[in-house]
Amino acid sequence: MIEALRALIELVFAHWYSTAMAILVPAGFIVARWRGRAIMQRRRAERLAHLRLDLAMDIDRFDPTAFEYAVRDLMIRDGFDAERVGGAGDRAADVIGRGADGRVIVVQCKHTRTKAKVGAEVIYQVNGTAEHAHGADDAIVVTNGSFTSSAMSYAAKAGIHLMDRDGLRAWAQEGVALHELLRMRLSGGRWRRQPGRLRRHRRRGAGVTGAASSRIRHERRSSGIDEHRPNV
């Protein structure tokens, strides 16, 4: 037993570099992950200190116009130069935001009863105008309700981000940044612009937030428009 222990000690000292790497690499990974989480939590706290909206107490009580302004303010909180453009003839855009590198994000807002669903016709409208009418790099439909099966299926094919009630809670109430929530890639702290049409390049990475994300793989059928309509 003593000989075995002595041999082990000699082995460790003979290969000290490998032993140190075996200890330091996992330790460095743990420290980096802990530091990343701490930075993320600090940034979320800073965002919430600037603006926090409770889903049930604030957002659900808004009218559609107030909801559009709230989405604008949340985008400004996250670092966008955003403006509310909704109204008659808005061509399926209620808020338009621009990132530091010029990336354009068009947002269609649908304030609903909490049990109401946004149908596929809204996604059709956004897909038809987001890039051609507004020069969008990304398009988002955000609601305090949910989406129909056909809406989720078409959005996944068209490359349009959907933010449902759960995603909105994370954004407005919990302080998750928009790019984190929709898994938009950043390059050097700035938005990474990708060339091409909205349908083509966003199809690779468009996100569906909240409860919709767990069901999207099952929503590939091409059924008709759901009978539910948003209460707007």
C-alpha positions in Angstrom: 0.0 0.0 0.0 2.8 2.3 0.9 4.6 1.4 -2.3 1.5 2.1 -4.4 1.1 5.5 -2.8 4.8 6.3 -3.4 4.4 5.2 -7.0 1.3 7.4 -7.4 3.2 10.5 -6.0 6.1 9.9 -8.3 3.8 9.6 -11.2 2.1 12.9 -10.4 5.3 14.7 -10.0 6.8 13.1 -13.2 3.7 14.3 -15.2 2.9 17.5 -13.3 1.9 19.4 -16.4 -0.8 16.9 -17.4 -2.0 16.7 -13.8 -2.2 20.5 -13.5 -4.1 20.7 -16.8 -6.5 18.0 -15.7 -7.3 20.2 -12.6 -7.1 23.7 -14.1 -9.2 23.1 -17.3 -12.4 21.9 -15.5 -11.8 24.6 -12.8 -11.4 27.3 -15.4 -14.6 26.1 -17.2 -16.5 26.3 -13.9 -15.2 29.7 -13.0 -16.0 31.1 -16.5 -19.5 29.7 -16.4 -20.1 31.1 -12.9 -18.7 34.5 -14.1 -20.9 34.4 -17.2 -24.0 33.8 -15.1 -23.0 36.5 -12.7 -22.6 39.0 -15.5 -26.0 37.9 -17.0 -27.7 38.4 -13.7 -26.2 41.8 -13.2 -27.3 42.9 -16.7 -30.8 41.6 -16.1 -31.0 43.5 -12.8 -29.8 46.7 -14.6 -32.5 46.3 -17.3 -35.2 45.7 -14.7 -34.1 48.8 -12.8 -34.6 50.7 -16.0 -38.0 49.2 -16.9 -40.0 46.3 -15.6 -43.6 45.5 -16.7 -45.6 42.9 -14.8 -47.5 40.7 -17.3 -50.8 40.4 -15.4 -50.8 43.7 -13.5 -49.5 45.9 -16.4 -49.5 44.4 -19.8 -52.8 42.5 -19.7 -54.5 45.7 -18.7 -53.1 47.8 -21.6 -55.1 48.6 -24.7 -53.5 47.7 -28.0 -51.9 51.1 -28.5 -50.4 51.1 -25.0 -49.1 47.6 -25.7 -47.2 48.9 -28.8 -45.6 51.7 -26.8 -44.6 49.2 -24.1 -42.9 47.0 -26.7 -41.1 50.1 -28.0 -39.9 51.0 -24.5 -38.7 47.4 -23.8 -36.6 47.5 -27.1 -35.2 50.9 -26.0 -34.3 49.4 -22.7 -32.4 46.6 -24.5 -30.4 49.1 -26.5 -32.4 49.6 -29.7 -33.2 52.9 -31.3 -36.9 52.0 -31.5 -40.1 53.9 -32.5 -43.8 53.1 -32.6 -45.1 53.2 -36.1 -48.4 51.4 -35.7 -51.7 52.8 -36.9 -53.7 53.0 -40.1 -51.6 51.8 -43.1 -48.7 50.5 -41.0 -48.2 47.6 -43.3 -48.0 45.0 -40.5 -45.4 46.9 -38.4 -46.2 48.4 -35.1 -42.6 49.0 -33.8 -39.4 49.2 -35.7 -36.1 48.9 -33.9 -32.5 49.4 -35.1 -29.4 48.0 -33.5 -26.1 49.7 -33.2 -24.9 48.1 -36.5 -28.0 49.1 -38.4 -29.8 45.8 -38.0 -33.6 46.4 -38.5 -36.2 44.5 -36.5 -39.8 44.9 -37.3 -42.3 44.0 -34.6 -46.0 43.3 -35.0 -47.9 43.5 -31.7 -51.1 41.6 -30.9 -52.7 42.4 -27.6 -55.3 39.7 -26.9 -57.4 38.2 -24.2 -55.1 35.8 -22.3 -56.8 32.8 -23.8 -57.0 34.1 -27.3 -54.7 33.0 -30.1 -53.0 34.8 -32.9 -53.7 33.1 -36.2 -51.7 32.4 -39.3 -53.1 35.4 -41.3 -51.0 37.7 -39.1 -47.8 35.8 -40.0 -48.8 35.9 -43.7 -49.0 39.7 -43.5 -45.7 40.1 -41.7 -43.9 37.8 -44.0 -45.3 39.8 -47.0 -44.2 43.2 -45.8 -41.4 43.0 -43.2 -38.5 43.0 -45.6 -39.9 44.5 -48.8 -41.8 47.4 -47.1 -39.6 48.0 -44.1 -36.2 46.6 -44.9 -36.3 44.2 -42.0 -33.4 41.8 -41.1 -35.6 40.1 -38.5 -39.4 40.1 -37.9 -41.2 39.4 -34.6 -44.8 38.9 -33.7 -45.3 39.4 -30.0 -48.5 38.7 -28.1 -49.7 38.4 -24.5 -51.7 35.4 -25.6 -50.5 32.5 -27.7 -50.4 31.3 -31.3 -52.4 28.8 -33.3 -50.8 25.6 -34.7 -50.9 27.0 -38.2 -49.3 30.3 -37.2 -46.4 28.4 -35.5 -45.9 26.2 -38.5 -45.9 29.0 -41.0 -43.6 31.2 -38.9 -41.1 28.4 -38.7 -41.0 28.0 -42.4 -41.0 31.8 -43.1 -38.3 32.5 -40.5 -40.4 34.8 -38.3 -39.8 35.0 -34.6 -42.8 34.4 -32.3 -43.0 35.7 -28.8 -45.9 34.3 -26.8 -47.1 34.9 -23.3 -44.3 33.0 -21.6 -41.7 34.7 -23.7 -43.2 38.1 -23.0 -43.1 37.4 -19.3 -39.4 36.6 -19.5 -38.7 39.8 -21.5 -40.8 42.3 -19.7 -41.0 40.9 -16.2 -37.8 39.0 -15.7 -35.4 41.2 -17.7 -34.1 38.7 -20.3 -32.7 40.7 -23.3 -34.4 40.4 -26.6 -31.4 38.9 -28.4 -31.0 36.3 -25.6 -34.7 35.4 -25.7 -34.8 35.0 -29.5 -31.3 33.5 -29.7 -30.0 36.1 -32.1 -26.3 35.9 -32.7 -24.0 38.7 -31.6 -20.5 39.3 -33.1 -18.1 41.3 -31.0 -21.0 42.7 -28.9 -22.8 43.8 -32.0 -25.6 42.4 -34.1 -24.2 40.1 -36.9 -25.8 41.1 -40.1 -26.5 38.2 -42.5 -27.3 38.9 -46.2 -30.3 37.7 -48.0 -34.0 37.8 -47.9 -35.8 37.5 -44.5 -37.4 34.2 -45.5 -34.0 32.6 -46.5 -31.6 33.8 -43.8 -33.9 33.8 -40.8 -35.1 30.3 -41.6 -31.8 29.1 -40.2 -32.1 30.6 -36.8 -35.6 32.0 -36.2 -36.8 31.4 -32.6 -40.1 30.7 -31.0 -40.2 31.7 -27.4 -42.2 30.5 -24.5 -44.5 27.5 -24.5 -44.6 27.5 -28.3 -41.0 26.3 -28.5 -41.7 22.9 -27.0 -44.4 22.2 -29.6 -42.8 23.6 -32.8 -41.5 20.2 -34.0 -45.1 18.9 -34.2 -46.5 21.9 -36.1 -45.3 21.1 -39.7 -48.7 20.4 -41.1 -50.3 22.8 -43.6 -53.8 23.1 -42.2 -56.0 26.1 -42.8 -56.2 29.3 -40.7 -57.4 28.6 -37.1 -60.9 30.0 -36.2 -59.5 31.9 -33.2 -58.8 35.5 -33.8 -56.8 38.0 -31.6 -59.0 40.5 -29.8 -57.5 43.6 -31.4 
